[in-house]
């Protein structure tokens, strides 16, 4: 078993560089299936969700070559429609992107029901609505989703709710559909824009990504392209909150500051100092923080993927903060772990009432999902004493070299591998 062991109480000081965005990478890698020719992708993060995506693609016959640590070449010319391994697909939500890309290329796809973080109900009805509108039949049988179309035809898609995954899948299928598809109530997250930019660099004709209405004019062919993935908004936000929580002073490099506005504004509101540069951001912590309210919303609102980290910081703020989760039904599972460390949080449905305490104390805790893992890491960094985090594979799904990065800015964190008889220090 692997654990992170953190001795808390040290301010984070120095500089850290943010990696490529996980949620853009896990969509852009499958998007190469739509290209007639090899693509070169830069700024690809080295995380397990990317390895799984590449494994699925390699099993299908994609040729993948590492050019350097963060740049890969993918050639999907000889891709075959082999079944995607259930065990790989169920590890991540993004396996649903193989539906849109295979449908766009082969007019059919059969993908195991995707997994991913357990954040409550995560249906695929809006993905299916989009495929259906474009002329595909969809059925779910024996744990597999099958989509099939004689021909993809442009359509008007109005999403009933704002969804990142379905917006991306709709773009994937619509780029090869005949005519002009209009996607309304589209998600506007930075990775939606990144995926659209990548598709356009392959020869697609997509307008409006980043607004509520995306227009996609179908094309016959897409070509291989070179593209650099955007920096990870949530990794950057996690370091921003960690710097503030530990009362540190960290320059966070390789970021797009505009993507971080909702986090910057919240940190400034509670008392941290944030200095914005062209492609970096400095966060300077404060000795005391004020209570606030946080409500997660689709972009440009406060990101749900930053809710657990921000709640952790608020455990030490003066007074009572209210955190409302409006995207997912069950994204407070990490609260039990924070309570073990002395946090005073009450959860009622989608609302957490956080009563600030003077300090947290180290304890054995679990990463219950990816961002929950980030939250308990931040809690460990600010707590008195030692925190041991189990189930760190959740964290490694989405954060590249987290231990090395945190150590480089002064954290006392080690990854330990526990066998039945011994403990081996991995770093
Ligand atoms: N929803 C539906 N029907 C659908 C699709 C979504 O009701 O067909 C609902 C969901 O249940 C949820 C809401 O719509 O309540 C938003 O879901 P969305 O589709 O936007 O989320 P997703 O595509 O499954 C992505 C990220 C998540 C991130 C959310 C919201 C990827 C691979 N995952 O998930 O990232 O929380 O958007 O921004 O892009 C993470 O990185 O930790 C993570 C969970």
mmCIF file with all atom_site columns, C-alpha atoms in Angstrom, residues 300-404:
data_model
loop_
_atom_site.group_PDB
_atom_site.id
_atom_site.type_symbol
_atom_site.label_atom_id
_atom_site.label_alt_id
_atom_site.label_comp_id
_atom_site.label_asym_id
_atom_site.label_entity_id
_atom_site.label_seq_id
_atom_site.pdbx_PDB_ins_code
_atom_site.Cartn_x
_atom_site.Cartn_y
_atom_site.Cartn_z
_atom_site.occupancy
_atom_site.B_iso_or_equiv
_atom_site.pdbx_formal_charge
_atom_site.auth_seq_id
_atom_site.auth_comp_id
_atom_site.auth_asym_id
_atom_site.auth_atom_id
_atom_site.pdbx_PDB_model_num
ATOM 1   C CA . UNK A 1 300 ? -16.742 31.272 -14.975 1.00 0.00 ? 300 UNK A CA 1
ATOM 2   C CA . UNK A 1 301 ? -18.178 30.523 -11.522 1.00 0.00 ? 301 UNK A CA 1
ATOM 3   C CA . UNK A 1 302 ? -16.196 28.959 -8.696  1.00 0.00 ? 302 UNK A CA 1
ATOM 4   C CA . UNK A 1 303 ? -15.080 25.505 -9.957  1.00 0.00 ? 303 UNK A CA 1
ATOM 5   C CA . UNK A 1 304 ? -16.469 22.446 -8.213  1.00 0.00 ? 304 UNK A CA 1
ATOM 6   C CA . UNK A 1 305 ? -13.008 20.893 -8.628  1.00 0.00 ? 305 UNK A CA 1
ATOM 7   C CA . UNK A 1 306 ? -11.659 23.523 -6.183  1.00 0.00 ? 306 UNK A CA 1
ATOM 8   C CA . UNK A 1 307 ? -14.453 23.184 -3.615  1.00 0.00 ? 307 UNK A CA 1
ATOM 9   C CA . UNK A 1 308 ? -12.762 20.603 -1.322  1.00 0.00 ? 308 UNK A CA 1
ATOM 10  C CA . UNK A 1 309 ? -9.460  22.528 -1.264  1.00 0.00 ? 309 UNK A CA 1
ATOM 11  C CA . UNK A 1 310 ? -11.169 25.858 -0.486  1.00 0.00 ? 310 UNK A CA 1
ATOM 12  C CA . UNK A 1 311 ? -13.304 24.269 2.241   1.00 0.00 ? 311 UNK A CA 1
ATOM 13  C CA . UNK A 1 312 ? -10.100 22.993 3.833   1.00 0.00 ? 312 UNK A CA 1
ATOM 14  C CA . UNK A 1 313 ? -8.656  26.503 3.953   1.00 0.00 ? 313 UNK A CA 1
ATOM 15  C CA . UNK A 1 314 ? -11.900 27.807 5.458   1.00 0.00 ? 314 UNK A CA 1
ATOM 16  C CA . UNK A 1 315 ? -11.590 25.358 8.379   1.00 0.00 ? 315 UNK A CA 1
ATOM 17  C CA . UNK A 1 316 ? -9.038  27.845 9.803   1.00 0.00 ? 316 UNK A CA 1
ATOM 18  C CA . UNK A 1 317 ? -10.924 31.078 8.948   1.00 0.00 ? 317 UNK A CA 1
ATOM 19  C CA . UNK A 1 318 ? -12.516 33.274 11.610  1.00 0.00 ? 318 UNK A CA 1
ATOM 20  C CA . UNK A 1 319 ? -16.249 32.614 11.888  1.00 0.00 ? 319 UNK A CA 1
ATOM 21  C CA . UNK A 1 320 ? -18.682 30.448 9.960   1.00 0.00 ? 320 UNK A CA 1
ATOM 22  C CA . UNK A 1 321 ? -18.328 29.913 6.224   1.00 0.00 ? 321 UNK A CA 1
ATOM 23  C CA . UNK A 1 322 ? -20.991 28.406 3.998   1.00 0.00 ? 322 UNK A CA 1
ATOM 24  C CA . UNK A 1 323 ? -19.963 26.213 1.060   1.00 0.00 ? 323 UNK A CA 1
ATOM 25  C CA . UNK A 1 324 ? -22.657 25.205 -1.437  1.00 0.00 ? 324 UNK A CA 1
ATOM 26  C CA . UNK A 1 325 ? -21.966 22.509 -4.016  1.00 0.00 ? 325 UNK A CA 1
ATOM 27  C CA . UNK A 1 326 ? -24.311 23.049 -6.934  1.00 0.00 ? 326 UNK A CA 1
ATOM 28  C CA . UNK A 1 327 ? -22.763 20.789 -9.594  1.00 0.00 ? 327 UNK A CA 1
ATOM 29  C CA . UNK A 1 328 ? -22.552 17.331 -7.982  1.00 0.00 ? 328 UNK A CA 1
ATOM 30  C CA . UNK A 1 329 ? -24.843 15.582 -5.473  1.00 0.00 ? 329 UNK A CA 1
ATOM 31  C CA . UNK A 1 330 ? -22.182 14.088 -3.290  1.00 0.00 ? 330 UNK A CA 1
ATOM 32  C CA . UNK A 1 331 ? -18.966 16.046 -3.197  1.00 0.00 ? 331 UNK A CA 1
ATOM 33  C CA . UNK A 1 332 ? -18.524 16.342 0.565   1.00 0.00 ? 332 UNK A CA 1
ATOM 34  C CA . UNK A 1 333 ? -17.308 12.817 1.280   1.00 0.00 ? 333 UNK A CA 1
ATOM 35  C CA . UNK A 1 334 ? -13.891 14.211 2.289   1.00 0.00 ? 334 UNK A CA 1
ATOM 36  C CA . UNK A 1 335 ? -15.484 16.128 5.182   1.00 0.00 ? 335 UNK A CA 1
ATOM 37  C CA . UNK A 1 336 ? -15.357 13.007 7.398   1.00 0.00 ? 336 UNK A CA 1
ATOM 38  C CA . UNK A 1 337 ? -11.593 12.933 6.839   1.00 0.00 ? 337 UNK A CA 1
ATOM 39  C CA . UNK A 1 338 ? -11.191 16.624 7.744   1.00 0.00 ? 338 UNK A CA 1
ATOM 40  C CA . UNK A 1 339 ? -13.254 16.026 10.894  1.00 0.00 ? 339 UNK A CA 1
ATOM 41  C CA . UNK A 1 340 ? -10.704 13.404 11.985  1.00 0.00 ? 340 UNK A CA 1
ATOM 42  C CA . UNK A 1 341 ? -8.187  16.235 11.861  1.00 0.00 ? 341 UNK A CA 1
ATOM 43  C CA . UNK A 1 342 ? -10.281 18.498 14.076  1.00 0.00 ? 342 UNK A CA 1
ATOM 44  C CA . UNK A 1 343 ? -12.279 20.461 11.482  1.00 0.00 ? 343 UNK A CA 1
ATOM 45  C CA . UNK A 1 344 ? -15.735 21.609 12.547  1.00 0.00 ? 344 UNK A CA 1
ATOM 46  C CA . UNK A 1 345 ? -17.961 21.071 9.493   1.00 0.00 ? 345 UNK A CA 1
ATOM 47  C CA . UNK A 1 346 ? -21.627 20.159 9.266   1.00 0.00 ? 346 UNK A CA 1
ATOM 48  C CA . UNK A 1 347 ? -23.007 18.936 5.953   1.00 0.00 ? 347 UNK A CA 1
ATOM 49  C CA . UNK A 1 348 ? -26.669 19.124 5.050   1.00 0.00 ? 348 UNK A CA 1
ATOM 50  C CA . UNK A 1 349 ? -27.235 17.901 1.510   1.00 0.00 ? 349 UNK A CA 1
ATOM 51  C CA . UNK A 1 350 ? -25.364 20.207 -0.828  1.00 0.00 ? 350 UNK A CA 1
ATOM 52  C CA . UNK A 1 351 ? -24.364 22.725 1.869   1.00 0.00 ? 351 UNK A CA 1
ATOM 53  C CA . UNK A 1 352 ? -21.432 22.563 4.267   1.00 0.00 ? 352 UNK A CA 1
ATOM 54  C CA . UNK A 1 353 ? -21.314 24.855 7.280   1.00 0.00 ? 353 UNK A CA 1
ATOM 55  C CA . UNK A 1 354 ? -17.683 25.362 8.229   1.00 0.00 ? 354 UNK A CA 1
ATOM 56  C CA . UNK A 1 355 ? -16.986 26.752 11.677  1.00 0.00 ? 355 UNK A CA 1
ATOM 57  C CA . UNK A 1 356 ? -13.390 27.973 11.804  1.00 0.00 ? 356 UNK A CA 1
ATOM 58  C CA . UNK A 1 357 ? -11.131 26.299 14.371  1.00 0.00 ? 357 UNK A CA 1
ATOM 59  C CA . UNK A 1 358 ? -7.752  27.391 15.718  1.00 0.00 ? 358 UNK A CA 1
ATOM 60  C CA . UNK A 1 359 ? -5.783  24.479 14.276  1.00 0.00 ? 359 UNK A CA 1
ATOM 61  C CA . UNK A 1 360 ? -6.030  21.032 12.684  1.00 0.00 ? 360 UNK A CA 1
ATOM 62  C CA . UNK A 1 361 ? -4.093  18.013 13.904  1.00 0.00 ? 361 UNK A CA 1
ATOM 63  C CA . UNK A 1 362 ? -2.478  15.281 11.823  1.00 0.00 ? 362 UNK A CA 1
ATOM 64  C CA . UNK A 1 363 ? -4.338  11.967 11.530  1.00 0.00 ? 363 UNK A CA 1
ATOM 65  C CA . UNK A 1 364 ? -4.582  8.877  9.316   1.00 0.00 ? 364 UNK A CA 1
ATOM 66  C CA . UNK A 1 365 ? -6.970  9.837  6.494   1.00 0.00 ? 365 UNK A CA 1
ATOM 67  C CA . UNK A 1 366 ? -8.056  8.688  3.036   1.00 0.00 ? 366 UNK A CA 1
ATOM 68  C CA . UNK A 1 367 ? -8.190  10.374 -0.340  1.00 0.00 ? 367 UNK A CA 1
ATOM 69  C CA . UNK A 1 368 ? -11.835 9.581  -1.156  1.00 0.00 ? 368 UNK A CA 1
ATOM 70  C CA . UNK A 1 369 ? -11.469 10.977 -4.686  1.00 0.00 ? 369 UNK A CA 1
ATOM 71  C CA . UNK A 1 370 ? -9.056  13.147 -6.679  1.00 0.00 ? 370 UNK A CA 1
ATOM 72  C CA . UNK A 1 371 ? -9.866  16.640 -5.356  1.00 0.00 ? 371 UNK A CA 1
ATOM 73  C CA . UNK A 1 372 ? -10.764 15.217 -1.948  1.00 0.00 ? 372 UNK A CA 1
ATOM 74  C CA . UNK A 1 373 ? -7.193  13.905 -1.981  1.00 0.00 ? 373 UNK A CA 1
ATOM 75  C CA . UNK A 1 374 ? -5.912  17.407 -2.706  1.00 0.00 ? 374 UNK A CA 1
ATOM 76  C CA . UNK A 1 375 ? -7.984  18.682 0.210   1.00 0.00 ? 375 UNK A CA 1
ATOM 77  C CA . UNK A 1 376 ? -6.533  16.222 2.736   1.00 0.00 ? 376 UNK A CA 1
ATOM 78  C CA . UNK A 1 377 ? -3.047  17.003 1.424   1.00 0.00 ? 377 UNK A CA 1
ATOM 79  C CA . UNK A 1 378 ? -3.607  20.696 2.140   1.00 0.00 ? 378 UNK A CA 1
ATOM 80  C CA . UNK A 1 379 ? -5.054  19.753 5.536   1.00 0.00 ? 379 UNK A CA 1
ATOM 81  C CA . UNK A 1 380 ? -1.918  17.704 6.227   1.00 0.00 ? 380 UNK A CA 1
ATOM 82  C CA . UNK A 1 381 ? 0.304   20.637 5.263   1.00 0.00 ? 381 UNK A CA 1
ATOM 83  C CA . UNK A 1 382 ? -1.384  22.966 7.757   1.00 0.00 ? 382 UNK A CA 1
ATOM 84  C CA . UNK A 1 383 ? -2.027  20.473 10.560  1.00 0.00 ? 383 UNK A CA 1
ATOM 85  C CA . UNK A 1 384 ? 0.056   20.083 13.683  1.00 0.00 ? 384 UNK A CA 1
ATOM 86  C CA . UNK A 1 385 ? 1.836   16.722 13.619  1.00 0.00 ? 385 UNK A CA 1
ATOM 87  C CA . UNK A 1 386 ? 1.822   13.931 11.050  1.00 0.00 ? 386 UNK A CA 1
ATOM 88  C CA . UNK A 1 387 ? -0.892  13.053 8.533   1.00 0.00 ? 387 UNK A CA 1
ATOM 89  C CA . UNK A 1 388 ? -0.869  9.763  6.635   1.00 0.00 ? 388 UNK A CA 1
ATOM 90  C CA . UNK A 1 389 ? -2.978  9.678  3.488   1.00 0.00 ? 389 UNK A CA 1
ATOM 91  C CA . UNK A 1 390 ? -4.212  6.368  2.077   1.00 0.00 ? 390 UNK A CA 1
ATOM 92  C CA . UNK A 1 391 ? -5.615  5.672  -1.405  1.00 0.00 ? 391 UNK A CA 1
ATOM 93  C CA . UNK A 1 392 ? -3.251  8.164  -3.009  1.00 0.00 ? 392 UNK A CA 1
ATOM 94  C CA . UNK A 1 393 ? -3.881  6.636  -6.442  1.00 0.00 ? 393 UNK A CA 1
ATOM 95  C CA . UNK A 1 394 ? -6.810  9.052  -6.607  1.00 0.00 ? 394 UNK A CA 1
ATOM 96  C CA . UNK A 1 395 ? -4.376  11.986 -6.294  1.00 0.00 ? 395 UNK A CA 1
ATOM 97  C CA . UNK A 1 396 ? -1.981  10.509 -8.855  1.00 0.00 ? 396 UNK A CA 1
ATOM 98  C CA . UNK A 1 397 ? -4.818  10.315 -11.400 1.00 0.00 ? 397 UNK A CA 1
ATOM 99  C CA . UNK A 1 398 ? -4.721  14.075 -11.781 1.00 0.00 ? 398 UNK A CA 1
ATOM 100 C CA . UNK A 1 399 ? -1.667  15.706 -10.196 1.00 0.00 ? 399 UNK A CA 1
ATOM 101 C CA . UNK A 1 400 ? 1.761   15.313 -11.799 1.00 0.00 ? 400 UNK A CA 1
ATOM 102 C CA . UNK A 1 401 ? 4.697   14.816 -9.416  1.00 0.00 ? 401 UNK A CA 1
ATOM 103 C CA . UNK A 1 402 ? 2.792   16.265 -6.489  1.00 0.00 ? 402 UNK A CA 1
ATOM 104 C CA . UNK A 1 403 ? 5.282   15.066 -3.890  1.00 0.00 ? 403 UNK A CA 1
ATOM 105 C CA . UNK A 1 404 ? 8.310   16.460 -5.751  1.00 0.00 ? 404 UNK A CA 1
#
